[in-house]
mmCIF file of C-alpha atoms in Angstrom:
data_model
loop_
_atom_site.group_PDB
_atom_site.id
_atom_site.type_symbol
_atom_site.label_atom_id
_atom_site.label_comp_id
_atom_site.label_asym_id
_atom_site.label_seq_id
_atom_site.Cartn_x
_atom_site.Cartn_y
_atom_site.Cartn_z
ATOM 1 C CA UNK A 53 93.629 57.929 122.271
ATOM 2 C CA UNK A 54 94.182 58.693 118.570
ATOM 3 C CA UNK A 55 90.661 60.672 118.521
ATOM 4 C CA UNK A 56 91.547 62.832 121.822
ATOM 5 C CA UNK A 57 94.860 63.824 119.857
ATOM 6 C CA UNK A 58 93.344 64.597 116.469
ATOM 7 C CA UNK A 59 90.078 66.400 117.735
ATOM 8 C CA UNK A 60 92.224 69.168 119.357
ATOM 9 C CA UNK A 61 94.311 69.404 116.327
ATOM 10 C CA UNK A 62 91.460 70.131 114.002
ATOM 11 C CA UNK A 63 89.760 72.528 116.315
ATOM 12 C CA UNK A 64 92.985 74.583 116.459
ATOM 13 C CA UNK A 65 93.316 74.375 112.743
ATOM 14 C CA UNK A 66 89.800 75.587 112.386
ATOM 15 C CA UNK A 67 90.337 78.345 114.577
ATOM 16 C CA UNK A 68 93.371 79.166 112.727
ATOM 17 C CA UNK A 69 91.756 79.258 109.393
ATOM 18 C CA UNK A 70 88.974 81.337 110.673
ATOM 19 C CA UNK A 71 91.179 83.880 112.332
ATOM 20 C CA UNK A 72 92.936 84.352 108.923
ATOM 21 C CA UNK A 73 89.697 84.648 106.719
ATOM 22 C CA UNK A 74 89.181 88.217 107.400
ATOM 23 C CA UNK A 75 88.442 89.318 103.769
ATOM 24 C CA UNK A 76 85.919 89.037 100.957
ATOM 25 C CA UNK A 77 86.129 88.257 97.407
ATOM 26 C CA UNK A 78 84.388 90.587 94.996
ATOM 27 C CA UNK A 79 81.505 87.887 95.071
ATOM 28 C CA UNK A 80 81.173 88.121 98.803
ATOM 29 C CA UNK A 81 83.077 84.716 99.803
ATOM 30 C CA UNK A 82 85.522 84.710 102.480
ATOM 31 C CA UNK A 83 88.968 84.607 102.019
ATOM 32 C CA UNK A 84 92.424 84.031 103.796
ATOM 33 C CA UNK A 85 95.139 86.562 102.525
ATOM 34 C CA UNK A 86 98.335 86.285 104.349
ATOM 35 C CA UNK A 87 100.439 88.381 101.961
ATOM 36 C CA UNK A 88 100.138 92.222 101.000
ATOM 37 C CA UNK A 89 99.669 93.278 97.204
ATOM 38 C CA UNK A 90 102.883 94.684 97.131
ATOM 39 C CA UNK A 91 104.406 91.164 98.048
ATOM 40 C CA UNK A 92 102.242 89.404 95.789
ATOM 41 C CA UNK A 93 102.877 92.044 92.658
ATOM 42 C CA UNK A 94 106.643 91.453 93.522
ATOM 43 C CA UNK A 95 105.935 87.530 93.017
ATOM 44 C CA UNK A 96 104.205 88.156 90.085
ATOM 45 C CA UNK A 97 107.136 90.320 88.426
ATOM 46 C CA UNK A 98 109.674 87.458 89.291
ATOM 47 C CA UNK A 99 107.513 85.051 87.788
ATOM 48 C CA UNK A 100 106.679 86.703 84.536
ATOM 49 C CA UNK A 101 110.634 87.257 84.154
ATOM 50 C CA UNK A 102 111.397 83.505 84.724
ATOM 51 C CA UNK A 103 108.639 82.585 82.032
ATOM 52 C CA UNK A 104 109.852 84.972 79.547
ATOM 53 C CA UNK A 105 113.332 83.657 79.998
ATOM 54 C CA UNK A 106 112.088 80.082 79.680
ATOM 55 C CA UNK A 107 109.473 80.229 76.953
ATOM 56 C CA UNK A 108 109.828 81.210 73.354
ATOM 57 C CA UNK A 109 108.260 84.736 72.908
ATOM 58 C CA UNK A 110 106.321 85.496 69.626
ATOM 59 C CA UNK A 111 107.758 87.887 67.339
ATOM 60 C CA UNK A 112 104.772 88.279 64.811
ATOM 61 C CA UNK A 113 103.487 91.724 64.826
ATOM 62 C CA UNK A 114 100.209 90.892 63.589
ATOM 63 C CA UNK A 115 99.397 88.500 66.417
ATOM 64 C CA UNK A 116 101.083 90.671 69.049
ATOM 65 C CA UNK A 117 98.979 93.479 67.794
ATOM 66 C CA UNK A 118 95.618 91.464 68.014
ATOM 67 C CA UNK A 119 96.121 90.121 71.525
ATOM 68 C CA UNK A 120 97.228 93.419 72.691
ATOM 69 C CA UNK A 121 94.041 95.044 71.277
ATOM 70 C CA UNK A 122 92.164 92.778 73.317
ATOM 71 C CA UNK A 123 94.154 93.265 76.328
ATOM 72 C CA UNK A 124 93.938 96.732 76.141
ATOM 73 C CA UNK A 125 89.944 96.872 76.053
ATOM 74 C CA UNK A 126 89.732 94.588 78.953
ATOM 75 C CA UNK A 127 92.217 96.596 80.878
ATOM 76 C CA UNK A 128 90.202 99.943 79.868
ATOM 77 C CA UNK A 129 86.978 98.847 82.440
ATOM 78 C CA UNK A 130 89.653 97.915 85.217
ATOM 79 C CA UNK A 131 91.328 100.091 88.087
ATOM 80 C CA UNK A 132 94.156 102.254 86.467
ATOM 81 C CA UNK A 133 97.089 99.971 86.233
ATOM 82 C CA UNK A 134 99.949 99.183 83.650
ATOM 83 C CA UNK A 135 99.627 95.607 81.935
ATOM 84 C CA UNK A 136 102.419 93.995 80.138
ATOM 85 C CA UNK A 137 101.153 91.741 77.592
ATOM 86 C CA UNK A 138 103.420 88.980 76.096
ATOM 87 C CA UNK A 139 102.431 86.295 73.620
ATOM 88 C CA UNK A 140 104.204 83.007 73.924
ATOM 89 C CA UNK A 141 105.143 80.840 71.039
ATOM 90 C CA UNK A 142 103.686 77.379 72.207
ATOM 91 C CA UNK A 143 100.939 75.059 71.290
ATOM 92 C CA UNK A 144 99.735 75.186 74.919
ATOM 93 C CA UNK A 145 96.089 75.887 74.870
ATOM 94 C CA UNK A 146 96.364 78.372 77.857
ATOM 95 C CA UNK A 147 96.666 81.902 78.881
ATOM 96 C CA UNK A 148 97.214 83.564 82.416
ATOM 97 C CA UNK A 149 97.473 86.798 84.662
ATOM 98 C CA UNK A 150 99.664 87.564 87.346
ATOM 99 C CA UNK A 151 99.766 90.076 90.433
ATOM 100 C CA UNK A 152 101.443 93.327 89.309
ATOM 101 C CA UNK A 153 99.794 93.569 86.077
ATOM 102 C CA UNK A 154 101.259 90.767 83.516
ATOM 103 C CA UNK A 155 99.200 88.714 81.194
ATOM 104 C CA UNK A 156 100.576 85.906 79.011
ATOM 105 C CA UNK A 157 98.796 83.888 76.084
ATOM 106 C CA UNK A 158 99.978 81.072 74.379
ATOM 107 C CA UNK A 159 99.766 80.723 70.823
ATOM 108 C CA UNK A 160 98.000 77.523 71.003
ATOM 109 C CA UNK A 161 95.255 79.025 72.743
ATOM 110 C CA UNK A 162 94.255 81.321 69.335
ATOM 111 C CA UNK A 163 93.504 77.970 67.705
ATOM 112 C CA UNK A 164 90.639 77.570 70.096
ATOM 113 C CA UNK A 165 89.512 80.866 70.930
ATOM 114 C CA UNK A 166 88.078 81.610 67.440
ATOM 115 C CA UNK A 167 87.891 85.363 67.563
ATOM 116 C CA UNK A 168 88.427 88.528 69.762
ATOM 117 C CA UNK A 169 85.099 87.854 71.900
ATOM 118 C CA UNK A 170 86.334 84.517 72.781
ATOM 119 C CA UNK A 171 89.945 85.454 73.335
ATOM 120 C CA UNK A 172 88.167 88.382 75.488
ATOM 121 C CA UNK A 173 86.361 85.736 77.715
ATOM 122 C CA UNK A 174 89.805 84.050 78.509
ATOM 123 C CA UNK A 175 91.368 87.426 79.344
ATOM 124 C CA UNK A 176 88.514 88.486 81.381
ATOM 125 C CA UNK A 177 88.662 84.963 83.316
ATOM 126 C CA UNK A 178 92.248 85.146 83.883
ATOM 127 C CA UNK A 179 92.357 88.966 85.184
ATOM 128 C CA UNK A 180 89.555 88.244 87.444
ATOM 129 C CA UNK A 181 91.846 85.785 89.003
ATOM 130 C CA UNK A 182 94.121 88.653 90.089
ATOM 131 C CA UNK A 183 91.395 91.055 91.120
ATOM 132 C CA UNK A 184 90.002 88.596 93.298
ATOM 133 C CA UNK A 185 93.309 87.708 94.973
ATOM 134 C CA UNK A 186 93.129 84.277 94.055
ATOM 135 C CA UNK A 187 97.123 83.764 93.813
ATOM 136 C CA UNK A 188 97.368 85.092 97.370
ATOM 137 C CA UNK A 189 94.802 82.578 98.495
ATOM 138 C CA UNK A 190 96.373 79.786 96.806
ATOM 139 C CA UNK A 191 99.665 80.743 98.515
ATOM 140 C CA UNK A 192 98.424 81.500 101.945
ATOM 141 C CA UNK A 193 96.058 78.284 101.952
ATOM 142 C CA UNK A 194 98.922 76.191 100.677
ATOM 143 C CA UNK A 195 101.285 77.508 103.601
ATOM 144 C CA UNK A 196 98.411 76.827 106.324
ATOM 145 C CA UNK A 197 97.869 73.142 105.031
ATOM 146 C CA UNK A 198 101.518 72.595 105.059
ATOM 147 C CA UNK A 199 101.799 73.742 108.469
ATOM 148 C CA UNK A 200 98.742 71.940 109.929
ATOM 149 C CA UNK A 201 100.064 68.441 108.401
ATOM 150 C CA UNK A 202 103.436 68.931 110.182
ATOM 151 C CA UNK A 203 101.803 69.691 113.198
ATOM 152 C CA UNK A 204 99.650 66.580 113.064
ATOM 153 C CA UNK A 205 102.546 64.288 112.288
ATOM 154 C CA UNK A 206 104.733 65.744 115.216
ATOM 155 C CA UNK A 207 101.665 65.254 117.427
ATOM 156 C CA UNK A 208 100.897 61.652 116.438
ATOM 157 C CA UNK A 209 104.773 60.859 116.606
ATOM 158 C CA UNK A 210 105.056 62.538 120.284
ATOM 159 C CA UNK A 211 102.273 60.202 121.470
ATOM 160 C CA UNK A 212 104.014 57.131 120.068
ATOM 161 C CA UNK A 213 101.283 56.333 117.523
ATOM 162 C CA UNK A 214 102.901 53.699 115.137
ATOM 163 C CA UNK A 215 100.914 54.525 112.238
ATOM 164 C CA UNK A 216 101.717 58.247 112.693
ATOM 165 C CA UNK A 217 103.082 58.282 108.868
ATOM 166 C CA UNK A 218 100.058 56.483 107.468
ATOM 167 C CA UNK A 219 97.540 58.702 108.928
ATOM 168 C CA UNK A 220 99.429 61.822 108.024
ATOM 169 C CA UNK A 221 99.653 60.656 104.223
ATOM 170 C CA UNK A 222 95.688 60.145 104.580
ATOM 171 C CA UNK A 223 95.132 63.338 105.818
ATOM 172 C CA UNK A 224 97.148 64.875 103.281
ATOM 173 C CA UNK A 225 95.147 62.827 100.717
ATOM 174 C CA UNK A 226 92.010 64.122 102.293
ATOM 175 C CA UNK A 227 92.961 67.767 102.501
ATOM 176 C CA UNK A 228 93.618 67.477 98.784
ATOM 177 C CA UNK A 229 90.425 66.090 97.649
ATOM 178 C CA UNK A 230 88.000 67.718 100.140
ATOM 179 C CA UNK A 231 89.748 71.101 100.635
ATOM 180 C CA UNK A 232 92.313 72.029 98.029
ATOM 181 C CA UNK A 233 90.883 70.827 94.890
ATOM 182 C CA UNK A 234 87.079 72.000 95.653
ATOM 183 C CA UNK A 235 88.573 75.554 96.848
ATOM 184 C CA UNK A 236 90.139 75.628 93.182
ATOM 185 C CA UNK A 237 86.821 74.731 91.397
ATOM 186 C CA UNK A 238 85.562 77.542 93.602
ATOM 187 C CA UNK A 239 88.061 80.057 92.352
ATOM 188 C CA UNK A 240 87.620 79.131 89.039
ATOM 189 C CA UNK A 241 83.622 79.472 88.893
ATOM 190 C CA UNK A 242 84.235 83.155 90.686
ATOM 191 C CA UNK A 243 86.573 84.085 87.838
ATOM 192 C CA UNK A 244 84.107 82.747 85.207
ATOM 193 C CA UNK A 245 81.417 84.957 86.784
ATOM 194 C CA UNK A 246 83.565 87.970 87.070
ATOM 195 C CA UNK A 247 84.838 87.244 83.877
ATOM 196 C CA UNK A 248 82.082 87.490 81.855
ATOM 197 C CA UNK A 249 81.037 90.891 83.442
ATOM 198 C CA UNK A 250 84.583 92.296 82.571
ATOM 199 C CA UNK A 251 84.196 91.009 78.893
ATOM 200 C CA UNK A 252 80.672 92.704 78.525
ATOM 201 C CA UNK A 253 81.845 95.929 79.861
ATOM 202 C CA UNK A 254 84.775 96.100 77.583
ATOM 203 C CA UNK A 255 82.312 95.814 74.693
ATOM 204 C CA UNK A 256 82.698 91.755 73.671
ATOM 205 C CA UNK A 257 79.588 89.465 73.637
ATOM 206 C CA UNK A 258 79.381 87.593 76.460
ATOM 207 C CA UNK A 259 77.589 84.442 74.788
ATOM 208 C CA UNK A 260 81.100 83.885 73.065
ATOM 209 C CA UNK A 261 82.526 82.657 76.651
ATOM 210 C CA UNK A 262 79.999 79.728 76.010
ATOM 211 C CA UNK A 263 81.066 78.807 72.551
ATOM 212 C CA UNK A 264 84.585 79.311 73.816
ATOM 213 C CA UNK A 265 83.936 76.153 76.715
ATOM 214 C CA UNK A 266 82.390 74.272 73.840
ATOM 215 C CA UNK A 267 85.479 74.733 71.735
ATOM 216 C CA UNK A 268 87.442 73.417 74.742
ATOM 217 C CA UNK A 269 85.481 70.627 75.643
ATOM 218 C CA UNK A 270 86.186 69.461 71.968
ATOM 219 C CA UNK A 271 90.020 70.342 72.105
ATOM 220 C CA UNK A 272 90.472 68.410 75.302
ATOM 221 C CA UNK A 273 90.703 64.756 75.937
ATOM 222 C CA UNK A 274 91.197 62.490 79.112
ATOM 223 C CA UNK A 275 90.321 65.406 81.445
ATOM 224 C CA UNK A 276 89.962 64.071 85.234
ATOM 225 C CA UNK A 277 86.510 63.659 86.724
ATOM 226 C CA UNK A 278 85.565 66.926 88.169
ATOM 227 C CA UNK A 279 85.596 65.988 91.778
ATOM 228 C CA UNK A 280 89.513 65.280 91.358
ATOM 229 C CA UNK A 281 90.071 68.623 89.389
ATOM 230 C CA UNK A 282 90.960 72.075 90.302
ATOM 231 C CA UNK A 283 88.762 73.088 87.382
ATOM 232 C CA UNK A 284 84.857 72.654 87.049
ATOM 233 C CA UNK A 285 83.917 70.127 84.044
ATOM 234 C CA UNK A 286 82.970 71.674 80.907
ATOM 235 C CA UNK A 287 79.235 71.319 81.264
ATOM 236 C CA UNK A 288 79.250 72.613 84.698
ATOM 237 C CA UNK A 289 81.120 75.437 83.417
ATOM 238 C CA UNK A 290 78.723 76.429 80.359
ATOM 239 C CA UNK A 291 75.775 75.797 82.568
ATOM 240 C CA UNK A 292 77.062 78.496 85.074
ATOM 241 C CA UNK A 293 78.094 80.890 82.092
ATOM 242 C CA UNK A 294 74.573 80.459 80.647
ATOM 243 C CA UNK A 295 73.313 81.612 83.898
ATOM 244 C CA UNK A 296 75.613 84.646 83.891
ATOM 245 C CA UNK A 297 74.077 85.972 80.447
ATOM 246 C CA UNK A 298 70.926 87.605 81.618
ATOM 247 C CA UNK A 299 73.118 90.133 83.740
ATOM 248 C CA UNK A 300 75.833 90.341 81.218
ATOM 249 C CA UNK A 301 73.843 91.105 78.068
ATOM 250 C CA UNK A 302 72.898 94.755 79.393
ATOM 251 C CA UNK A 303 76.305 95.603 79.899
ATOM 252 C CA UNK A 304 77.228 94.486 76.877
ATOM 253 C CA UNK A 305 74.408 96.441 75.020
ATOM 254 C CA UNK A 306 75.547 99.768 76.942
ATOM 255 C CA UNK A 307 79.495 99.250 75.811
ATOM 256 C CA UNK A 308 78.638 98.599 72.445
ATOM 257 C CA UNK A 309 77.128 102.521 72.197
ATOM 258 C CA UNK A 310 80.657 103.458 72.944
ATOM 259 C CA UNK A 311 83.416 103.855 69.998
ATOM 260 C CA UNK A 312 85.939 100.948 70.732
ATOM 261 C CA UNK A 313 88.821 99.846 68.652
ATOM 262 C CA UNK A 314 87.861 96.777 66.428
ATOM 263 C CA UNK A 315 90.311 93.758 67.401
ATOM 264 C CA UNK A 316 90.641 91.544 64.350
ATOM 265 C CA UNK A 317 92.523 88.168 64.468
ATOM 266 C CA UNK A 318 95.341 87.639 61.923
ATOM 267 C CA UNK A 319 94.439 85.513 58.891
#
């Protein structure tokens, strides 16, 4: 009986996901986007405002000028949009970009991204998440997954299955390991591919992306196995970035011929 209950539920879930996957990412991957760009921009605006209230914002003029210099060169090769850039005074080795045109860089990152090219690799990657609508995907997938698990639990309970709660918990674990986490890694790889192209078009050396992730590997410890992480392992990421160099190098060489502002890290 259990098989007769679960199989139609899975089939309905697959049909629902397929019906929603009507978009394509910049690399040609199918996407499920349930929200408009305006809705996501509003979410980005609210989230960024909250972060500025919760986190300490750096008042260092030289540091802000440096980060903004790199951001302006990256945004210069993007579709026209105003980007707000904030440097957060925090030891976190992190940066992010949000829908609506918001970039945050933590000062802890600047100890790992040793120069403007490496910082551009991070910014290009984070901005790529926005361009590829990854936030929309994550929100949409989370909503669909939650709904599916609720329907499964209701269905099991309706048929009087005694272990309904346990089965639902196992389904949630399986969804996380085989659906949510690999999907996150897929997004990260896509952002790496797009980010290398963006930094090269902005006149930053794409080889710096490889050096950056070697630095990241040295700075991190105790990272979870790749299978149980939303991010690729450092070795997987470096291998993928190496594979992108041949396509990115000509873009970088062409960009170097143009006059661009030199972004110098403060001493």
